[in-house]
């Protein structure tokens, strides 16, 4: 159905869940593990997982600068969920002693903080109202980050209480929750439409 | 918000699913946790002594001092797991109160109950438990475990038991998938597992929760072996901090786990890592000294 080839970053994290979503929407995908894998894709999903681990592996094999360049050129629209949102942000706050690990792609003008709701005991699921996408979307927040501030170019598509949780920047989409853990494909479908897939 | 809920099954298994393709490292201090995080660990496991030391020194191995767990939580932003003794639900309550991200009800510590495991359903914190075959895996899942790891033989540096348990589990799943629906009842009885869970396994041809590997991983090649055999991630215990150069070995194991099916990368990161941990062949262990037989 779709004619874009969707790359899914597969160095660590919940990438296989995104593979299932993209397959359910009848799109072709390719796992991205090395810089060469970027040559044959039109858009990139950066999944949930541990952003510090993903950063480390991508820096080791040259994938990190390659993705960063493609994002900053505006040649690679992306969809970042949870850790993917953290990696895309221009500023990452971290109050842990390992904060020197933090350098993301510096792409989307937003300031984010990790594990903003607490540890796993504070992880939760809740119904979100996402105007024009889905009235009642069951969203799963796992050790979720929080967007503290963002540039005017960013459009907030949904909030949980006061926090922006679904954000659009150009043809890229970011969530602090995990749409890949929900039963609904509405958010994935919205992004595919946004990048002109159908 | 009224429809907001914590500790649902989706939230518990969700964290386990985010730990796909990485390495969880045993640490006993905040400094070790920082070395692990800097080396790309996706989570750390806090415990009092690594399995090799538990094996060497004997005595009763218990949950870590909460002071150490708290220091580790302050030190790193990645998830912090911690071990409690099998059946010791008060240690589990303490770990939940400390806000650890995952509780490992582990055979590596001295069991507190020789019959019962912790009833894991009432907890908000998700649990991981060990198994040697499908029956054990499904019993732990029915008690509420949101993540399974094959046990292997911790503290030996010998991969043979990890391989045996992973192959057994995968073979058991394949066998169940080939059964007729009316055969699942007697299979459930012989495995000692609920038939509902067995039916799910037969349909999906996999466990209803992620399955990682543990117990004996000492080299990048060991990690890649377990990943190629079907593990979704690996736990490394004594293998890192009991080796000559922990930081270097930790980095190499992380890289090999991520690129487990790329021999060139696994070869490159196996170069010049110094001595691995002092290892014990499982063949030379008396049956009663095996940790894996605890908590069936």
CSV table of C-alpha atoms in Angstrom, one decimal:
chain,number,residue,atom,x,y,z
A,1,UNK,CA,0.0,0.0,0.0
A,2,UNK,CA,2.6,2.5,1.1
A,3,UNK,CA,5.4,3.4,-1.3
A,4,UNK,CA,7.9,4.8,1.2
A,5,UNK,CA,10.4,2.6,2.8
A,6,UNK,CA,10.4,3.1,6.5
A,7,UNK,CA,13.6,2.6,8.4
A,8,UNK,CA,13.4,1.4,12.0
A,9,UNK,CA,16.4,2.0,14.2
A,10,UNK,CA,17.2,-1.5,15.6
A,11,UNK,CA,20.3,-1.1,17.8
A,12,UNK,CA,18.4,-1.6,21.1
A,13,UNK,CA,14.9,-1.2,22.5
A,14,UNK,CA,11.3,-1.9,21.4
A,15,UNK,CA,12.0,-1.8,17.6
A,16,UNK,CA,10.2,-5.1,16.9
A,17,UNK,CA,6.9,-3.6,18.1
A,18,UNK,CA,7.2,-0.8,15.5
A,19,UNK,CA,8.0,-3.5,12.9
A,20,UNK,CA,4.6,-5.1,13.7
A,21,UNK,CA,2.8,-1.7,13.5
A,22,UNK,CA,4.4,-0.8,10.1
A,23,UNK,CA,3.6,-4.3,8.8
A,24,UNK,CA,0.0,-4.0,9.9
A,25,UNK,CA,-0.3,-0.8,7.9
A,26,UNK,CA,1.0,-2.6,4.8
A,27,UNK,CA,4.2,-0.6,4.5
A,28,UNK,CA,7.7,-1.9,3.8
A,29,UNK,CA,10.3,-1.5,6.3
A,30,UNK,CA,14.0,-2.0,6.8
A,31,UNK,CA,15.9,-2.4,10.1
A,32,UNK,CA,18.6,0.3,10.5
A,33,UNK,CA,21.8,-1.0,12.3
A,34,UNK,CA,24.6,0.5,10.2
A,35,UNK,CA,25.2,3.8,8.3
A,36,UNK,CA,24.7,2.0,5.0
A,37,UNK,CA,21.1,1.1,6.0
A,38,UNK,CA,20.2,4.8,5.7
A,39,UNK,CA,20.7,4.7,1.9
A,40,UNK,CA,17.5,2.9,1.1
A,41,UNK,CA,15.0,4.5,3.4
A,42,UNK,CA,12.8,7.6,3.2
A,43,UNK,CA,11.9,8.0,6.8
A,44,UNK,CA,13.1,6.7,10.2
A,45,UNK,CA,11.4,5.4,13.4
A,46,UNK,CA,13.5,5.9,16.5
A,47,UNK,CA,11.9,3.5,19.1
A,48,UNK,CA,11.6,3.4,22.8
A,49,UNK,CA,14.4,1.9,24.9
A,50,UNK,CA,17.5,3.2,26.6
A,51,UNK,CA,18.7,6.4,24.9
A,52,UNK,CA,22.1,6.2,26.4
A,53,UNK,CA,22.6,2.7,25.2
A,54,UNK,CA,21.4,3.6,21.7
A,55,UNK,CA,23.7,6.6,21.6
A,56,UNK,CA,26.7,4.5,22.7
A,57,UNK,CA,26.2,1.9,20.0
A,58,UNK,CA,25.4,4.4,17.2
A,59,UNK,CA,28.6,6.4,18.1
A,60,UNK,CA,30.6,3.2,17.9
A,61,UNK,CA,29.6,2.3,14.4
A,62,UNK,CA,29.2,5.7,12.8
A,63,UNK,CA,25.4,5.6,12.6
A,64,UNK,CA,25.0,8.5,15.1
A,65,UNK,CA,26.6,11.3,12.9
A,66,UNK,CA,24.9,9.8,9.8
A,67,UNK,CA,21.4,10.1,11.3
A,68,UNK,CA,22.2,13.5,12.7
A,69,UNK,CA,23.3,14.9,9.4
A,70,UNK,CA,20.2,13.5,7.6
A,71,UNK,CA,17.9,14.9,10.2
A,72,UNK,CA,19.5,18.4,10.1
A,73,UNK,CA,19.4,18.4,6.3
A,74,UNK,CA,15.7,17.8,6.6
A,75,UNK,CA,16.1,14.9,4.3
A,76,UNK,CA,14.9,12.3,6.8
A,77,UNK,CA,11.5,12.8,8.5
A,78,UNK,CA,11.4,10.8,11.7
A,79,UNK,CA,9.0,9.4,14.3
A,80,UNK,CA,10.5,9.2,17.8
A,81,UNK,CA,8.8,7.5,20.7
A,82,UNK,CA,10.0,8.0,24.3
A,83,UNK,CA,13.8,7.4,24.0
A,84,UNK,CA,13.4,8.5,20.3
A,85,UNK,CA,12.0,11.8,21.5
A,86,UNK,CA,14.8,12.3,23.9
A,87,UNK,CA,17.4,11.6,21.3
A,88,UNK,CA,15.8,14.1,18.8
A,89,UNK,CA,15.7,17.0,21.3
A,90,UNK,CA,18.1,20.0,21.2
A,91,UNK,CA,18.4,20.0,25.0
A,92,UNK,CA,18.4,16.9,27.4
A,93,UNK,CA,18.3,17.5,31.1
A,94,UNK,CA,19.6,14.7,33.3
A,95,UNK,CA,20.2,15.1,37.0
A,96,UNK,CA,22.1,11.8,37.3
A,97,UNK,CA,25.8,11.5,37.7
A,98,UNK,CA,26.1,9.8,34.3
A,99,UNK,CA,24.8,13.0,32.5
A,100,UNK,CA,28.0,13.4,30.5
A,101,UNK,CA,26.6,10.6,28.3
A,102,UNK,CA,24.0,13.0,27.0
A,103,UNK,CA,24.2,14.3,23.5
A,104,UNK,CA,21.4,13.8,21.2
A,105,UNK,CA,20.8,14.6,17.5
A,106,UNK,CA,20.0,18.2,18.4
A,107,UNK,CA,17.2,18.2,15.8
A,108,UNK,CA,13.8,19.2,17.3
A,109,UNK,CA,13.8,22.5,19.3
A,110,UNK,CA,12.7,21.2,22.6
A,111,UNK,CA,14.0,20.7,26.1
A,112,UNK,CA,13.3,17.4,27.7
A,113,UNK,CA,14.0,15.6,30.9
A,114,UNK,CA,14.4,11.9,31.4
A,115,UNK,CA,12.3,9.8,33.8
A,116,UNK,CA,10.3,12.9,34.7
A,117,UNK,CA,7.4,11.0,36.3
A,118,UNK,CA,9.7,8.8,38.5
A,119,UNK,CA,10.8,5.2,38.3
A,120,UNK,CA,8.9,2.2,36.9
A,121,UNK,CA,6.5,2.2,39.9
A,122,UNK,CA,5.2,5.5,38.5
A,123,UNK,CA,4.8,4.3,35.0
A,124,UNK,CA,1.1,4.4,33.9
A,125,UNK,CA,-1.5,4.1,31.1
A,126,UNK,CA,-4.2,6.6,30.5
A,127,UNK,CA,-6.8,7.7,27.9
A,128,UNK,CA,-5.6,10.6,25.7
A,129,UNK,CA,-7.8,12.8,23.6
A,130,UNK,CA,-5.9,13.4,20.4
A,131,UNK,CA,-8.0,15.8,18.3
A,132,UNK,CA,-8.4,14.8,14.7
A,133,UNK,CA,-6.5,11.5,15.3
A,134,UNK,CA,-8.4,9.5,18.0
A,135,UNK,CA,-10.7,10.7,20.7
A,136,UNK,CA,-9.8,8.1,23.2
A,137,UNK,CA,-6.3,6.7,22.7
A,138,UNK,CA,-5.0,4.4,25.4
A,139,UNK,CA,-1.5,5.7,25.9
A,140,UNK,CA,1.2,3.8,27.8
A,141,UNK,CA,3.9,5.9,29.6
A,142,UNK,CA,7.0,4.0,30.8
A,143,UNK,CA,9.6,5.8,32.8
A,144,UNK,CA,8.5,8.6,30.5
A,145,UNK,CA,10.3,11.8,29.7
A,146,UNK,CA,8.7,15.3,29.9
A,147,UNK,CA,9.0,18.1,27.4
A,148,UNK,CA,9.8,21.2,29.6
A,149,UNK,CA,9.7,23.8,26.8
A,150,UNK,CA,9.7,23.9,23.0
A,151,UNK,CA,10.1,26.2,20.1
A,152,UNK,CA,7.2,27.9,18.3
A,153,UNK,CA,7.8,25.7,15.2
A,154,UNK,CA,6.6,22.7,17.2
A,155,UNK,CA,2.9,21.9,17.2
A,156,UNK,CA,1.5,20.2,20.2
A,157,UNK,CA,-1.1,17.6,19.1
A,158,UNK,CA,-2.0,16.2,22.5
A,159,UNK,CA,-1.4,16.8,26.1
A,160,UNK,CA,-1.7,14.6,29.2
A,161,UNK,CA,-2.9,16.9,31.9
A,162,UNK,CA,-0.7,19.9,31.1
A,163,UNK,CA,2.3,18.1,29.6
A,164,UNK,CA,2.7,18.0,25.8
A,165,UNK,CA,2.9,14.3,24.9
A,166,UNK,CA,2.5,14.2,21.1
A,167,UNK,CA,4.4,16.8,19.2
A,168,UNK,CA,4.9,17.6,15.5
A,169,UNK,CA,8.0,19.3,14.1
A,170,UNK,CA,8.0,19.7,10.3
A,171,UNK,CA,7.3,16.1,9.0
A,172,UNK,CA,8.5,14.5,12.2
A,173,UNK,CA,6.4,13.3,15.1
A,174,UNK,CA,7.4,12.7,18.7
A,175,UNK,CA,5.7,11.0,21.6
A,176,UNK,CA,6.6,10.8,25.3
A,177,UNK,CA,4.4,7.7,25.4
A,178,UNK,CA,4.6,4.4,23.5
A,179,UNK,CA,2.0,4.2,20.7
A,180,UNK,CA,3.6,0.9,19.7
A,181,UNK,CA,2.3,-0.6,22.9
A,182,UNK,CA,-1.3,0.4,22.2
A,183,UNK,CA,-3.9,-1.5,20.3
A,184,UNK,CA,-4.5,1.4,18.0
A,185,UNK,CA,-2.4,2.2,15.0
A,186,UNK,CA,-3.9,5.8,14.7
A,187,UNK,CA,-0.7,7.6,15.6
A,188,UNK,CA,1.5,5.6,13.3
A,189,UNK,CA,-1.1,6.1,10.5
A,190,UNK,CA,-1.1,9.9,11.1
A,191,UNK,CA,2.7,10.0,10.7
A,192,UNK,CA,2.6,7.9,7.5
A,193,UNK,CA,0.1,10.4,6.1
A,194,UNK,CA,2.3,13.3,7.3
A,195,UNK,CA,5.3,12.0,5.3
A,196,UNK,CA,3.0,11.6,2.3
A,197,UNK,CA,2.8,7.9,2.2
A,198,UNK,CA,-0.6,7.4,0.7
B,1,UNK,CA,-7.2,11.6,36.0
B,2,UNK,CA,-9.7,8.9,36.7
B,3,UNK,CA,-8.7,6.5,33.9
B,4,UNK,CA,-5.1,6.6,34.8
B,5,UNK,CA,-3.7,3.3,36.1
B,6,UNK,CA,-0.3,2.1,37.2
B,7,UNK,CA,0.9,-1.5,37.5
B,8,UNK,CA,-1.2,-2.8,34.7
B,9,UNK,CA,0.2,-5.9,32.8
B,10,UNK,CA,0.8,-3.7,29.7
B,11,UNK,CA,2.9,-1.2,31.8
B,12,UNK,CA,4.9,-4.1,33.4
B,13,UNK,CA,5.6,-6.1,30.3
B,14,UNK,CA,6.1,-2.8,28.4
B,15,UNK,CA,9.3,-2.0,30.3
B,16,UNK,CA,10.6,-5.5,29.6
B,17,UNK,CA,9.9,-5.0,25.9
B,18,UNK,CA,12.0,-1.8,25.9
B,19,UNK,CA,15.0,-3.8,27.1
B,20,UNK,CA,15.3,-5.7,23.8
B,21,UNK,CA,18.8,-6.3,22.3
B,22,UNK,CA,20.9,-5.0,25.2
B,23,UNK,CA,22.9,-6.0,28.2
B,24,UNK,CA,21.9,-5.9,31.9
B,25,UNK,CA,24.9,-5.9,34.2
B,26,UNK,CA,25.3,-7.0,37.8
B,27,UNK,CA,26.8,-4.3,40.0
B,28,UNK,CA,27.5,-4.1,43.7
B,29,UNK,CA,28.4,-0.4,44.1
B,30,UNK,CA,27.5,3.0,42.5
B,31,UNK,CA,30.9,3.2,40.9
B,32,UNK,CA,30.4,-0.1,39.2
B,33,UNK,CA,27.0,1.1,38.0
B,34,UNK,CA,28.6,4.2,36.5
B,35,UNK,CA,31.1,2.0,34.6
B,36,UNK,CA,28.3,-0.2,33.4
B,37,UNK,CA,26.2,2.8,32.2
B,38,UNK,CA,29.2,4.4,30.5
B,39,UNK,CA,29.8,1.1,28.7
B,40,UNK,CA,26.3,1.1,27.3
B,41,UNK,CA,24.5,-1.2,29.7
B,42,UNK,CA,20.7,-0.9,29.2
B,43,UNK,CA,20.1,-1.6,32.9
B,44,UNK,CA,22.0,-2.6,36.0
B,45,UNK,CA,21.2,-5.3,38.6
B,46,UNK,CA,22.0,-4.4,42.2
B,47,UNK,CA,23.2,-7.2,44.4
B,48,UNK,CA,25.2,-7.7,47.5
B,49,UNK,CA,27.9,-9.9,45.9
B,50,UNK,CA,28.3,-11.1,42.4
B,51,UNK,CA,27.5,-14.8,41.9
B,52,UNK,CA,31.2,-15.8,41.7
B,53,UNK,CA,31.8,-14.4,45.2
B,54,UNK,CA,28.6,-15.9,46.6
B,55,UNK,CA,29.9,-19.3,45.3
B,56,UNK,CA,33.4,-18.8,46.6
B,57,UNK,CA,32.5,-17.4,50.1
B,58,UNK,CA,29.2,-19.3,50.7
B,59,UNK,CA,27.0,-18.2,53.6
B,60,UNK,CA,23.5,-16.7,53.1
B,61,UNK,CA,23.2,-14.3,50.2
B,62,UNK,CA,20.5,-11.7,50.7
B,63,UNK,CA,19.0,-8.5,49.1
B,64,UNK,CA,21.5,-5.6,48.9
B,65,UNK,CA,21.7,-2.9,51.6
B,66,UNK,CA,19.1,-0.3,50.6
B,67,UNK,CA,21.8,2.4,51.0
B,68,UNK,CA,23.7,0.8,48.1
B,69,UNK,CA,20.6,0.5,46.0
B,70,UNK,CA,19.8,4.2,46.6
B,71,UNK,CA,23.3,5.2,45.7
B,72,UNK,CA,23.1,3.2,42.4
B,73,UNK,CA,19.7,4.9,41.6
B,74,UNK,CA,21.3,8.3,42.1
B,75,UNK,CA,24.3,7.4,40.0
B,76,UNK,CA,22.6,6.2,36.7
B,77,UNK,CA,19.6,7.2,34.6
B,78,UNK,CA,19.1,3.7,33.2
B,79,UNK,CA,16.7,1.3,34.9
B,80,UNK,CA,17.9,-0.2,38.2
B,81,UNK,CA,16.9,-3.8,39.0
B,82,UNK,CA,17.6,-5.5,42.3
B,83,UNK,CA,17.5,-9.1,43.5
B,84,UNK,CA,15.4,-10.5,46.3
B,85,UNK,CA,15.5,-14.1,47.7
B,86,UNK,CA,13.0,-16.6,46.3
B,87,UNK,CA,9.8,-16.4,48.3
B,88,UNK,CA,11.0,-13.4,50.4
B,89,UNK,CA,8.1,-11.1,49.8
B,90,UNK,CA,9.2,-8.6,52.4
B,91,UNK,CA,12.5,-8.1,50.6
B,92,UNK,CA,10.4,-7.5,47.5
B,93,UNK,CA,8.2,-5.0,49.4
B,94,UNK,CA,11.3,-3.2,50.4
B,95,UNK,CA,12.6,-3.1,46.8
B,96,UNK,CA,9.3,-1.7,45.7
B,97,UNK,CA,9.3,0.9,48.4
B,98,UNK,CA,12.8,2.0,47.2
B,99,UNK,CA,11.3,2.4,43.7
B,100,UNK,CA,13.6,-0.1,41.8
B,101,UNK,CA,12.5,-0.6,38.2
B,102,UNK,CA,12.5,-4.4,38.2
B,103,UNK,CA,12.7,-7.1,41.0
B,104,UNK,CA,14.6,-10.2,40.2
B,105,UNK,CA,13.3,-13.1,42.4
B,106,UNK,CA,16.6,-14.9,42.0
B,107,UNK,CA,18.0,-18.4,42.6
B,108,UNK,CA,21.4,-16.7,42.9
B,109,UNK,CA,20.5,-15.6,46.4
B,110,UNK,CA,19.8,-18.1,49.1
B,111,UNK,CA,16.1,-19.1,48.9
B,112,UNK,CA,13.9,-17.9,51.8
B,113,UNK,CA,11.1,-20.3,51.0
B,114,UNK,CA,11.6,-23.8,49.7
B,115,UNK,CA,8.1,-24.2,48.4
B,116,UNK,CA,6.5,-20.9,47.5
B,117,UNK,CA,7.6,-18.1,45.2
B,118,UNK,CA,6.5,-14.5,45.8
B,119,UNK,CA,2.9,-13.8,44.6
B,120,UNK,CA,4.0,-11.1,42.2
B,121,UNK,CA,0.6,-9.9,41.0
B,122,UNK,CA,-0.2,-7.5,43.9
B,123,UNK,CA,3.1,-5.6,43.3
B,124,UNK,CA,3.4,-2.5,41.2
B,125,UNK,CA,7.1,-3.2,40.4
B,126,UNK,CA,7.4,-5.8,37.6
B,127,UNK,CA,9.3,-9.1,38.4
B,128,UNK,CA,11.8,-11.1,36.4
B,129,UNK,CA,12.3,-14.8,37.3
B,130,UNK,CA,14.6,-17.6,36.1
B,131,UNK,CA,13.6,-20.8,34.3
B,132,UNK,CA,15.2,-24.0,32.9
B,133,UNK,CA,12.2,-25.1,30.8
B,134,UNK,CA,8.7,-24.1,29.7
B,135,UNK,CA,7.0,-25.5,32.8
B,136,UNK,CA,9.1,-23.3,35.1
B,137,UNK,CA,8.7,-20.3,32.8
B,138,UNK,CA,4.9,-20.6,32.8
B,139,UNK,CA,4.6,-21.2,36.6
B,140,UNK,CA,6.6,-18.0,37.2
B,141,UNK,CA,4.4,-16.1,34.6
B,142,UNK,CA,1.2,-17.4,36.3
B,143,UNK,CA,2.6,-16.0,39.6
B,144,UNK,CA,3.0,-12.7,37.9
B,145,UNK,CA,6.5,-12.5,36.4
B,146,UNK,CA,6.6,-9.9,33.5
B,147,UNK,CA,9.9,-11.1,32.2
B,148,UNK,CA,11.7,-14.5,32.1
B,149,UNK,CA,15.3,-15.3,31.9
B,150,UNK,CA,16.8,-18.7,31.4
B,151,UNK,CA,18.8,-19.5,34.5
B,152,UNK,CA,22.1,-20.9,33.2
B,153,UNK,CA,24.6,-21.5,36.0
B,154,UNK,CA,25.5,-18.2,37.6
B,155,UNK,CA,29.0,-17.4,38.8
B,156,UNK,CA,30.7,-20.1,36.7
B,157,UNK,CA,31.7,-18.4,33.5
B,158,UNK,CA,30.6,-21.6,31.8
B,159,UNK,CA,28.0,-21.1,29.1
B,160,UNK,CA,26.9,-24.7,28.8
B,161,UNK,CA,23.9,-24.5,31.2
B,162,UNK,CA,22.6,-21.2,29.6
B,163,UNK,CA,22.7,-23.0,26.3
B,164,UNK,CA,21.0,-26.1,27.6
B,165,UNK,CA,18.2,-24.1,29.3
B,166,UNK,CA,17.6,-21.9,26.2
B,167,UNK,CA,17.5,-24.8,23.9
B,168,UNK,CA,15.2,-26.7,26.2
B,169,UNK,CA,12.8,-23.8,26.5
B,170,UNK,CA,12.7,-23.3,22.7
B,171,UNK,CA,12.3,-27.0,22.0
B,172,UNK,CA,9.4,-27.1,24.6
B,173,UNK,CA,7.7,-24.2,22.9
B,174,UNK,CA,8.0,-25.9,19.5
B,175,UNK,CA,6.6,-29.1,20.8
B,176,UNK,CA,3.6,-27.4,22.4
B,177,UNK,CA,2.9,-25.5,19.2
B,178,UNK,CA,2.7,-28.8,17.4
B,179,UNK,CA,0.0,-30.3,19.7
B,180,UNK,CA,-3.7,-30.6,19.0
B,181,UNK,CA,-5.9,-28.4,21.2
B,182,UNK,CA,-7.2,-31.4,23.0
B,183,UNK,CA,-3.7,-32.5,23.8
B,184,UNK,CA,-2.9,-29.3,25.7
B,185,UNK,CA,-4.8,-30.4,28.8
B,186,UNK,CA,-2.5,-33.4,29.6
B,187,UNK,CA,0.5,-31.4,28.5
B,188,UNK,CA,-0.4,-28.7,31.0
B,189,UNK,CA,-0.7,-31.3,33.7
B,190,UNK,CA,2.7,-32.8,32.9
B,191,UNK,CA,4.4,-29.3,32.8
B,192,UNK,CA,2.6,-28.2,36.0
B,193,UNK,CA,1.5,-25.0,34.2
B,194,UNK,CA,-1.9,-23.4,33.6
B,195,UNK,CA,-3.6,-24.5,30.4
B,196,UNK,CA,-4.6,-21.0,29.4
B,197,UNK,CA,-1.0,-19.9,29.3
B,198,UNK,CA,0.0,-23.0,27.4
B,199,UNK,CA,-2.7,-22.2,24.8
B,200,UNK,CA,-1.3,-18.7,24.3
B,201,UNK,CA,2.2,-20.2,23.8
B,202,UNK,CA,0.8,-22.8,21.3
B,203,UNK,CA,-0.9,-20.0,19.3
B,204,UNK,CA,1.9,-17.4,19.3
B,205,UNK,CA,4.8,-19.9,19.3
B,206,UNK,CA,6.5,-17.8,22.0
B,207,UNK,CA,6.2,-16.9,25.6
B,208,UNK,CA,3.7,-14.2,26.5
B,209,UNK,CA,6.5,-12.1,28.0
B,210,UNK,CA,10.1,-11.4,26.7
B,211,UNK,CA,12.7,-14.1,27.3
B,212,UNK,CA,16.3,-13.1,28.2
B,213,UNK,CA,19.4,-15.2,28.9
B,214,UNK,CA,21.5,-15.4,32.1
B,215,UNK,CA,24.0,-17.5,34.0
B,216,UNK,CA,27.5,-18.1,32.5
B,217,UNK,CA,28.0,-15.3,29.9
B,218,UNK,CA,31.7,-14.3,30.1
B,219,UNK,CA,32.7,-13.2,26.6
B,220,UNK,CA,31.2,-11.2,23.7
B,221,UNK,CA,31.0,-14.5,21.8
B,222,UNK,CA,28.9,-16.0,24.7
B,223,UNK,CA,26.5,-13.1,24.5
B,224,UNK,CA,26.1,-13.3,20.7
B,225,UNK,CA,25.6,-17.1,21.0
B,226,UNK,CA,22.7,-16.7,23.4
B,227,UNK,CA,21.2,-14.0,21.1
B,228,UNK,CA,21.5,-16.2,18.0
B,229,UNK,CA,19.8,-19.0,20.0
B,230,UNK,CA,16.8,-16.8,20.6
B,231,UNK,CA,17.4,-14.6,23.7
B,232,UNK,CA,16.0,-11.1,23.3
B,233,UNK,CA,18.6,-9.7,25.7
B,234,UNK,CA,21.3,-10.9,28.1
B,235,UNK,CA,22.2,-10.6,31.8
B,236,UNK,CA,25.9,-10.6,32.6
B,237,UNK,CA,26.8,-11.2,36.2
B,238,UNK,CA,30.3,-12.0,37.4
B,239,UNK,CA,31.5,-11.9,33.8
B,240,UNK,CA,32.3,-8.2,33.8
B,241,UNK,CA,33.5,-7.1,37.2
B,242,UNK,CA,35.4,-10.4,37.9
B,243,UNK,CA,37.4,-10.0,34.7
B,244,UNK,CA,40.7,-8.2,34.2
B,245,UNK,CA,39.4,-5.0,32.5
B,246,UNK,CA,35.7,-4.6,33.3
B,247,UNK,CA,35.0,-1.4,31.3
B,248,UNK,CA,36.6,-2.8,28.2
B,249,UNK,CA,34.8,-6.1,28.5
B,250,UNK,CA,31.5,-4.5,29.2
B,251,UNK,CA,31.7,-2.3,26.1
B,252,UNK,CA,32.7,-5.3,24.0
B,253,UNK,CA,29.7,-7.4,25.3
B,254,UNK,CA,27.3,-4.5,24.6
B,255,UNK,CA,28.5,-4.2,21.1
B,256,UNK,CA,28.5,-7.9,20.4
B,257,UNK,CA,25.0,-8.2,21.8
B,258,UNK,CA,23.7,-5.5,19.5
B,259,UNK,CA,25.5,-6.9,16.4
B,260,UNK,CA,25.0,-10.6,17.4
B,261,UNK,CA,24.5,-11.8,13.9
B,262,UNK,CA,27.4,-9.9,12.4
B,263,UNK,CA,30.5,-12.1,12.8
B,264,UNK,CA,32.9,-9.3,11.7
B,265,UNK,CA,31.7,-7.0,14.5
B,266,UNK,CA,31.7,-9.8,17.1
B,267,UNK,CA,35.2,-10.8,16.0
B,268,UNK,CA,36.5,-7.2,16.2
B,269,UNK,CA,35.1,-6.6,19.7
B,270,UNK,CA,36.6,-9.9,21.0
B,271,UNK,CA,40.2,-8.7,20.5
B,272,UNK,CA,42.5,-8.2,23.4
B,273,UNK,CA,40.1,-8.1,26.3
B,274,UNK,CA,42.5,-9.5,28.9
B,275,UNK,CA,41.7,-12.4,31.1
B,276,UNK,CA,38.0,-13.3,31.6
B,277,UNK,CA,36.6,-14.1,35.0
B,278,UNK,CA,38.1,-17.2,36.8
B,279,UNK,CA,35.7,-19.9,35.6
B,280,UNK,CA,34.5,-23.2,36.9
B,281,UNK,CA,33.4,-26.0,34.6
B,282,UNK,CA,29.8,-26.9,35.4
B,283,UNK,CA,30.7,-30.6,34.8
B,284,UNK,CA,32.9,-30.4,38.0
B,285,UNK,CA,30.1,-28.9,40.1
B,286,UNK,CA,28.3,-31.3,42.5
B,287,UNK,CA,24.6,-31.3,41.7
B,288,UNK,CA,23.7,-29.7,45.1
B,289,UNK,CA,26.1,-26.8,44.4
B,290,UNK,CA,24.1,-25.8,41.3
B,291,UNK,CA,22.1,-22.6,41.8
B,292,UNK,CA,19.7,-23.4,39.0
B,293,UNK,CA,18.0,-26.2,40.9
B,294,UNK,CA,16.7,-23.7,43.4
B,295,UNK,CA,13.0,-22.6,43.1
B,296,UNK,CA,11.4,-24.9,40.6
